[in-house]
Amino acid sequence: MSSRAHWSSRLGFILATAGSAIGLGNIWRFPYLVGQNGGCSFLIVYLCCVFGLGYFMLVGKLSFGRAAKTNIVDGFQTIASQAQKNISPTWGFLGGMLTLLNAIIISGVYVTVIGWTLFYTFESFQNLFFFTKNIHEQTTFNNLISSFEIQLFLGTLCILLTAFIISKGVKKGIERVALYLMPLLFILLVVMLIRILVLPNAEKGIAFFLSPNWAAIGFSSEGIDFKLFSKVLLTAVGQSFYSLSLGMGVMFTYGSYLANTNDLKKDARWIVSLDLMVSILAGLIVLPAVFAFNLEPTTGAGLTFMTLPYVFANMWGGELWAFLFYLLLFIAALTSLISIYEPLTALFIDKLKLTRNKATLLTAFLNICFFVLALLSLTKKIHFQLMGKNLFDAFDWITGSVSLSLTMIVCCLFMGWIGFIPIWRNFRRGSRASRVFRTYLKIVLQFIAPFLLTILILMAFI
Ligand code: TRP
C-alpha cells in the first residue's frame, strides 16, 4: 500500500518506539518489583529476560509488521500467503482481535493512572508557587482514588490530548511528539537522579539496588527454592514483555511504518537499551529516595503515589522535585498511551475506511467507555464486580495476567511456525545475522516464549 504512513527518520522511529516502551512500567512498576524481589538479584534475572527473550520478541514483532505492511488483523493472512501457506482466518481473528481487546481494556486502566500522575503534577506545581495543600498527607491518594469527578476530568484531559496527537498522524503526531518529549524525559531523569543521589543515606538504596540478595530469589545455602525462583523468573518475564510493549500490536504497527532498509537488529538494540536504561535510572531514583527516609521499598504499587510524596515533602525544595518527577512520569506514560491508540486507529482506517480523524475519535470513544466503567467501579458508584474485584482491578488483572500473555502466545506460534520464513527474509533485508541468531530466534518464537507465557497464565490461576 503506497499510501501507508511511514516514519520520516530513523531517530524518529527509535524515539517513538522507545517512547512506547518507556512508560508506567518502567517508572512506576519496575522500582517496586525490584523492591519486593530482593534488589539486584531481580535485576540480574530481569537482564537475562530482556536480552535473552524480550529483544528477540521485539525483533520478531517489528519484522512481522514490516513484512506485512498492513493492520494487525490482515497481517496474519498477508504473511501466511507470503509463506505460501493456507491458514484459517481464525489466526487473524484471534491474534488481531485479542490484540485490540487488550488495547481497549488496558487503555482504560492506563488512562486512570496517567490521571493520577497529572494530579500529582498539578498539585506539586500549586504547592511550589502557591503553597496550598500537602500532597504527602496520607489522605491525598485515598481522596483522589475515591473521587469520580476529579479522575474523570484528568483522564478525559489525557484522552483528548492523546487523540489530538494521534489525529495528526504518524510523522506529524507520534514522531514529532517523541522527538520533543523523549529528550526532555531523559534530561528530567538525569536531573532527578543527581538530586536524589546527594541525599544523605542514598547510598543505602544504591547498595540495596546493586548488591544481590540471592535468598530473595530462591538461592540459599540450604539449596534452591524452585517455587520462589520460578515466581521471580516469571515476574521478570512478564515485566520485560510489558515494558517492551509486546502483546497489543504496537510493535507490529510501528514496524509496519518502516522502510525495509532499516537495520532492525541495531534499532531493536537501541530500543531495548533505552528502555532498560530508564528502568534502571528509575530504580536508582526511587529506591535511594525511599531508603534515605528509612521507608520500606516493599510497599508495592503504592510506592510512587503514597511513599514518594512523603519523601518529597521532607526533602529540601521538595515541591520542585515532586513536580519534576510527576511530570516525568506523565510524559513517559503519555507516549505509551499514544502507542496503544495507534494500532486501533490504523485498523479502523483500513477496515472501516474511516478518515484518520474519525478513526481517532472512535478509538478515543472506546477508551472513554472502558475508562468510565473502570472509574465507576473504582469509586464504588457501581457495585458490579468481576471475579471478586472492582472493574479497575479486574481489567488490570485480566490483561496483565491472562490476555496479554495469551495474545503473545498466538503471535509467537504464528511467527515461529507459520510465518517464520517471510519474517526472517524481511528482517535480513536491513540486517546481517548469523545462523545462530536465526536458530535462536526461531526457538524463542516456537518454544521458549509460548512455554513461559503458558506457565505465566497458569500461575495466575493458582
Ligand atoms: N510499555 C509500556 C510501559 O512500560 C506500556 C505499554 C504501552 C504496553 N503499549 C503497550 C504494554 C503494549 C503492553 C503492550 O508502561
XYZ file of C-alpha atoms and ligand atoms in Angstrom:
477
model
C 0.000 0.000 0.000
C 1.818 3.086 -1.151
C -0.439 5.442 0.764
C 0.558 3.845 4.034
C 2.122 6.239 6.529
C 5.809 5.919 7.327
C 8.404 7.359 9.654
C 10.428 10.266 8.384
C 13.679 9.370 10.119
C 15.394 6.540 11.910
C 15.781 8.687 15.016
C 12.076 9.460 14.981
C 11.224 5.786 14.762
C 13.590 4.801 17.560
C 12.403 7.564 19.880
C 8.725 6.894 19.192
C 9.184 3.183 19.779
C 11.267 3.790 22.894
C 8.531 6.216 23.933
C 6.046 3.397 23.729
C 8.258 1.043 25.679
C 9.181 3.572 28.349
C 6.120 4.172 30.457
C 4.468 3.478 33.769
C 6.001 0.026 33.578
C 9.491 1.468 33.943
C 8.993 4.204 36.491
C 6.004 3.031 38.497
C 6.229 -0.757 38.340
C 9.878 -1.658 37.894
C 11.207 0.006 41.099
C 8.635 -1.668 43.294
C 9.234 -5.057 41.685
C 12.924 -4.627 42.433
C 11.991 -3.557 45.959
C 9.815 -6.616 46.518
C 12.071 -9.175 44.889
C 15.411 -8.643 46.514
C 17.029 -5.754 44.659
C 19.972 -6.604 42.457
C 19.217 -10.304 42.159
C 15.933 -9.440 40.492
C 17.764 -7.031 38.232
C 20.061 -9.822 37.056
C 17.152 -12.140 36.278
C 15.435 -9.249 34.534
C 18.505 -8.509 32.396
C 18.570 -12.130 31.246
C 14.892 -11.929 30.280
C 15.313 -8.662 28.413
C 18.320 -9.699 26.369
C 17.524 -13.389 26.111
C 13.832 -13.113 25.265
C 12.405 -9.600 25.045
C 14.933 -8.450 22.489
C 14.167 -11.363 20.181
C 10.436 -10.929 20.540
C 10.862 -7.289 19.636
C 12.915 -8.149 16.554
C 10.212 -10.660 15.598
C 7.315 -8.256 16.068
C 8.976 -5.374 14.219
C 9.916 -7.622 11.298
C 6.443 -9.149 11.262
C 4.913 -5.684 10.951
C 7.415 -4.518 8.376
C 6.924 -7.608 6.237
C 3.130 -7.331 6.407
C 2.799 -3.550 5.989
C -0.837 -3.660 6.941
C -3.025 -3.692 10.048
C -2.744 -6.377 12.703
C -5.875 -8.286 11.670
C -4.894 -8.618 7.995
C -1.241 -9.099 8.903
C -1.603 -12.793 9.636
C -3.159 -13.571 6.257
C -0.629 -11.432 4.397
C 2.331 -13.193 5.954
C 0.774 -16.626 5.538
C 0.349 -16.037 1.819
C 3.948 -14.783 1.590
C 4.902 -18.080 3.218
C 2.661 -19.833 0.699
C 0.651 -21.425 3.421
C -3.068 -21.652 3.787
C -4.261 -20.645 7.183
C -7.692 -20.384 8.610
C -8.993 -16.847 9.104
C -9.163 -17.703 12.809
C -5.492 -16.719 13.161
C -6.086 -13.167 12.115
C -9.282 -13.057 14.049
C -7.770 -14.460 17.223
C -4.435 -12.691 17.056
C -5.854 -9.446 15.800
C -8.951 -9.296 17.928
C -7.222 -10.302 21.124
C -4.656 -7.610 20.499
C -7.274 -4.959 20.039
C -9.267 -6.101 23.010
C -6.130 -5.805 25.118
C -5.546 -2.309 23.828
C -9.069 -1.180 24.644
C -9.114 -2.686 28.111
C -5.582 -1.644 29.072
C -6.041 1.905 27.881
C -8.910 2.269 30.396
C -6.588 1.353 33.249
C -3.662 3.268 31.812
C -5.640 6.482 31.487
C -6.739 6.269 35.108
C -3.156 6.041 36.306
C -1.962 8.801 33.963
C -4.713 10.908 35.502
C -3.119 10.323 38.906
C 0.294 11.426 37.628
C -1.327 14.544 36.236
C -2.996 15.192 39.581
C 0.305 14.967 41.437
C 1.980 17.160 38.822
C -0.689 19.861 39.224
C -0.695 19.591 42.984
C 3.061 19.891 43.323
C 3.023 22.793 40.906
C 0.417 24.553 43.029
C 2.393 23.774 46.112
C 5.503 25.137 44.535
C 4.008 28.520 43.766
C 1.005 28.898 46.000
C 1.869 26.715 48.990
C -1.545 25.187 49.162
C -2.232 21.574 50.005
C 0.269 18.961 51.042
C 0.403 16.088 48.645
C 2.172 13.977 51.229
C -0.782 13.772 53.525
C -1.794 10.139 53.668
C -5.317 11.037 52.703
C -4.358 12.649 49.389
C -4.149 9.439 47.420
C -7.203 7.882 49.023
C -9.215 11.017 48.377
C -8.053 11.032 44.807
C -8.995 7.459 44.025
C -12.384 7.836 45.616
C -13.253 10.949 43.631
C -15.040 10.090 40.420
C -15.174 13.682 39.183
C -11.501 14.570 39.582
C -10.330 11.362 37.974
C -12.847 11.689 35.173
C -11.685 15.219 34.467
C -7.972 14.331 34.455
C -8.427 11.156 32.444
C -10.541 12.926 29.854
C -7.842 15.555 29.534
C -5.286 12.833 28.796
C -7.611 11.188 26.281
C -8.204 14.452 24.433
C -4.514 15.205 24.317
C -3.666 11.727 23.041
C -6.438 11.813 20.457
C -5.214 15.181 19.238
C -1.683 13.842 18.741
C -2.866 10.640 17.056
C -5.140 12.564 14.716
C -2.087 14.432 13.395
C -0.714 11.184 12.014
C 2.473 9.200 12.255
C 5.010 11.811 11.192
C 3.426 14.996 12.412
C 1.856 13.488 15.503
C 3.567 10.475 17.023
C 7.042 11.099 15.666
C 7.170 14.804 16.328
C 5.936 14.458 19.896
C 8.552 11.767 20.542
C 11.301 13.993 19.133
C 10.492 16.674 21.701
C 9.327 14.691 24.695
C 11.849 11.862 24.815
C 14.943 14.103 25.142
C 13.059 16.096 27.779
C 12.335 12.866 29.605
C 15.999 11.871 29.596
C 17.049 15.289 30.891
C 14.493 15.162 33.690
C 15.667 11.687 34.644
C 19.287 12.748 34.937
C 18.432 15.879 36.915
C 16.275 13.840 39.303
C 18.994 11.242 39.658
C 21.603 13.808 40.656
C 19.243 15.351 43.194
C 18.427 12.015 44.790
C 21.985 10.758 44.897
C 23.154 13.676 47.016
C 20.570 12.892 49.707
C 22.103 11.679 52.951
C 21.776 7.882 53.202
C 21.065 7.500 49.495
C 23.926 5.012 49.392
C 21.807 2.515 51.345
C 19.335 2.437 48.480
C 22.089 2.115 45.926
C 23.588 -0.739 47.907
C 20.176 -2.435 48.009
C 19.848 -1.992 44.276
C 23.356 -3.123 43.424
C 24.197 -5.863 45.915
C 22.497 -9.170 45.212
C 20.332 -10.924 47.754
C 20.219 -14.442 46.355
C 17.948 -15.763 49.064
C 15.212 -13.401 47.867
C 15.113 -15.183 44.523
C 15.365 -18.663 45.965
C 19.100 -19.457 46.143
C 20.319 -20.006 49.675
C 22.873 -22.163 51.426
C 20.133 -24.707 52.083
C 19.540 -25.244 48.394
C 17.352 -23.878 45.670
C 13.757 -22.911 46.307
C 12.351 -23.674 42.853
C 8.940 -22.330 43.617
C 10.281 -18.953 44.657
C 12.709 -18.827 41.765
C 10.049 -19.613 39.172
C 7.840 -16.927 40.659
C 10.617 -14.356 40.378
C 11.556 -15.541 36.892
C 8.004 -15.303 35.618
C 7.562 -11.890 37.193
C 10.667 -10.786 35.324
C 9.465 -12.330 32.059
C 6.088 -10.627 32.358
C 7.661 -7.311 33.243
C 10.135 -7.452 30.348
C 7.364 -8.134 27.826
C 5.113 -5.458 29.280
C 7.916 -2.956 29.336
C 8.721 -3.622 25.682
C 5.061 -3.066 24.759
C 4.534 -6.578 23.454
C 1.040 -8.013 23.105
C -1.023 -5.145 21.765
C 0.099 -4.807 18.198
C 2.117 -1.695 18.963
C 5.452 -3.022 17.755
C 3.758 -4.687 14.799
C 2.098 -1.430 13.777
C 5.169 0.739 14.373
C 7.164 -1.806 12.363
C 4.669 -1.605 9.517
C 5.567 2.076 9.033
C 9.231 1.212 8.461
C 11.207 1.094 5.252
C 12.839 -2.243 4.501
C 16.287 -0.723 4.688
C 16.367 -0.127 8.458
C 18.762 -2.312 10.371
C 16.239 -3.819 12.769
C 18.869 -5.699 14.699
C 20.542 -2.451 15.664
C 17.345 -0.461 16.073
C 15.890 -3.072 18.415
C 19.118 -2.988 20.383
C 18.708 0.761 20.831
C 15.095 0.468 21.878
C 15.773 -2.282 24.391
C 18.763 -0.405 25.816
C 16.892 2.859 26.214
C 14.010 1.067 27.878
C 16.339 -0.770 30.222
C 18.304 2.355 30.998
C 15.167 4.202 32.072
C 14.082 1.302 34.287
C 17.468 1.232 35.977
C 17.587 5.019 36.378
C 14.076 4.969 37.808
C 15.207 2.311 40.270
C 18.222 4.444 41.180
C 15.945 7.402 41.800
C 13.080 5.776 43.629
C 14.887 3.260 45.851
C 17.585 5.592 47.272
C 14.892 8.218 47.855
C 12.892 5.695 49.852
C 15.906 4.470 51.811
C 17.102 7.981 52.587
C 13.986 8.419 54.712
C 14.079 4.990 56.285
C 10.962 3.832 54.479
C 10.235 0.365 53.168
C 10.727 -0.277 49.438
C 8.399 -3.262 49.532
C 5.075 -1.425 49.675
C 4.237 -2.360 46.091
C 2.043 -0.312 43.843
C 1.682 2.467 46.413
C 5.383 3.281 46.261
C 5.029 6.057 43.713
C 1.823 7.640 44.917
C 1.991 7.135 48.686
C 5.593 6.655 49.741
C 7.321 9.060 47.367
C 5.149 12.116 48.140
C 6.254 11.689 51.734
C 9.866 11.627 50.598
C 9.430 14.786 48.558
C 7.631 16.569 51.357
C 10.588 16.010 53.638
C 13.217 16.977 51.137
C 14.699 20.394 50.713
C 12.969 22.010 47.717
C 10.655 19.018 47.649
C 7.824 20.659 45.710
C 10.064 21.355 42.775
C 11.379 17.793 42.723
C 7.913 16.366 43.119
C 6.750 18.481 40.225
C 9.628 17.365 38.014
C 9.217 13.720 38.983
C 5.493 13.518 38.288
C 5.925 15.466 35.092
C 8.490 12.895 34.050
C 6.085 10.100 34.831
C 3.334 11.858 32.911
C 5.474 12.273 29.797
C 6.595 8.657 29.886
C 3.014 7.471 30.239
C 1.631 9.770 27.555
C 3.957 8.487 24.832
C 2.936 4.956 25.801
C -0.761 5.739 25.644
C -0.211 7.233 22.208
C 1.268 3.929 21.100
C -1.691 2.000 22.462
C -4.038 4.144 20.344
C -2.188 3.694 17.072
C -2.893 0.010 16.256
C -6.612 0.562 16.841
C -6.718 3.735 14.819
C -4.747 2.162 11.973
C -7.163 -0.760 11.939
C -10.234 1.478 11.793
C -8.697 3.452 8.946
C -8.028 0.273 6.957
C -11.048 -1.816 7.764
C -13.828 0.699 8.241
C -12.406 3.054 5.605
C -12.572 5.968 8.014
C -10.524 9.122 7.800
C -7.784 9.422 10.396
C -9.792 11.955 12.392
C -12.865 9.756 12.553
C -10.833 6.656 13.346
C -9.142 8.541 16.190
C -12.495 9.625 17.544
C -13.698 6.045 17.541
C -10.578 4.886 19.397
C -10.976 7.667 21.947
C -14.636 6.813 22.361
C -13.862 3.164 23.095
C -11.183 4.270 25.503
C -13.611 6.549 27.317
C -16.170 3.769 27.694
C -13.746 1.425 29.412
C -12.169 4.222 31.391
C -15.519 5.357 32.769
C -16.513 1.776 33.581
C -13.252 1.226 35.462
C -13.679 4.508 37.261
C -17.312 3.989 38.241
C -16.333 0.721 39.798
C -13.157 2.035 41.440
C -15.070 4.863 43.084
C -17.872 2.488 44.082
C -20.519 4.267 42.038
C -21.477 0.913 40.643
C -21.125 -2.278 42.597
C -20.607 -4.593 39.703
C -17.760 -6.986 40.351
C -15.767 -9.308 38.154
C -14.099 -12.268 39.851
C -14.476 -10.551 43.203
C -12.602 -7.462 42.068
C -13.730 -3.988 41.137
C -13.556 -3.396 37.383
C -10.368 -1.345 37.556
C -8.503 -4.174 39.274
C -10.266 -6.778 37.154
C -9.235 -5.095 33.884
C -5.700 -4.833 35.164
C -5.696 -8.478 36.207
C -7.256 -9.856 33.025
C -4.820 -8.075 30.750
C -1.735 -8.297 32.952
C -2.130 -11.931 33.920
C -4.048 -13.540 31.100
C -4.872 -11.834 27.858
C -1.553 -10.125 27.083
C 0.204 -13.463 27.506
C -2.452 -15.284 25.503
C -2.108 -12.829 22.636
C 1.633 -13.194 22.653
C 1.339 -16.972 22.566
C -0.814 -16.739 19.430
C 1.607 -14.284 17.817
C 4.727 -16.259 18.734
C 3.302 -19.529 17.477
C 2.268 -17.855 14.255
C 5.635 -16.131 13.778
C 7.606 -19.250 14.677
C 5.641 -21.966 12.917
C 3.837 -20.339 10.003
C 5.357 -17.032 9.075
C 8.973 -17.519 10.038
C 10.457 -17.558 6.537
C 8.941 -14.295 5.235
C 9.532 -12.615 8.579
C 13.158 -13.700 8.638
C 13.613 -12.724 4.999
C 12.272 -9.276 5.789
C 14.487 -8.936 8.827
C 17.528 -9.824 6.707
C 16.838 -7.031 4.249
C 18.359 -4.468 6.559
C 20.403 -6.535 8.976
C 23.120 -9.100 8.941
C 22.641 -12.028 11.227
C 24.299 -15.354 11.790
C 22.729 -18.797 11.649
C 22.957 -18.993 15.404
C 20.878 -15.833 15.670
C 18.295 -17.274 13.289
C 18.083 -20.593 15.080
C 17.787 -18.942 18.469
C 15.102 -16.533 17.264
C 13.135 -19.452 15.900
C 13.441 -21.446 19.104
C 12.323 -18.457 21.161
C 9.257 -17.955 18.985
C 8.368 -21.614 18.608
C 9.053 -22.946 22.074
C 10.568 -20.817 24.809
C 8.230 -17.835 24.771
C 4.978 -19.818 24.324
C 6.056 -22.197 27.089
C 6.908 -19.470 29.592
C 3.796 -17.499 28.722
C 1.595 -20.558 29.228
C 3.029 -21.072 32.689
C 2.553 -17.386 33.380
C -1.152 -17.756 32.644
C -1.462 -20.917 34.708
C 0.288 -19.234 37.624
C -2.319 -16.509 37.617
C -4.993 -19.057 38.413
C -3.150 -20.970 41.090
N 5.454 -0.420 27.717
C 4.620 0.491 28.409
C 5.107 0.674 29.831
O 6.140 0.208 30.184
C 3.181 0.128 28.422
C 2.648 -0.235 27.100
C 2.451 0.563 26.050
C 2.274 -1.535 26.695
N 1.996 -0.145 24.979
C 1.893 -1.432 25.357
C 2.258 -2.753 27.348
C 1.517 -2.571 24.648
C 1.869 -3.893 26.639
C 1.515 -3.800 25.313
O 4.453 1.278 30.619
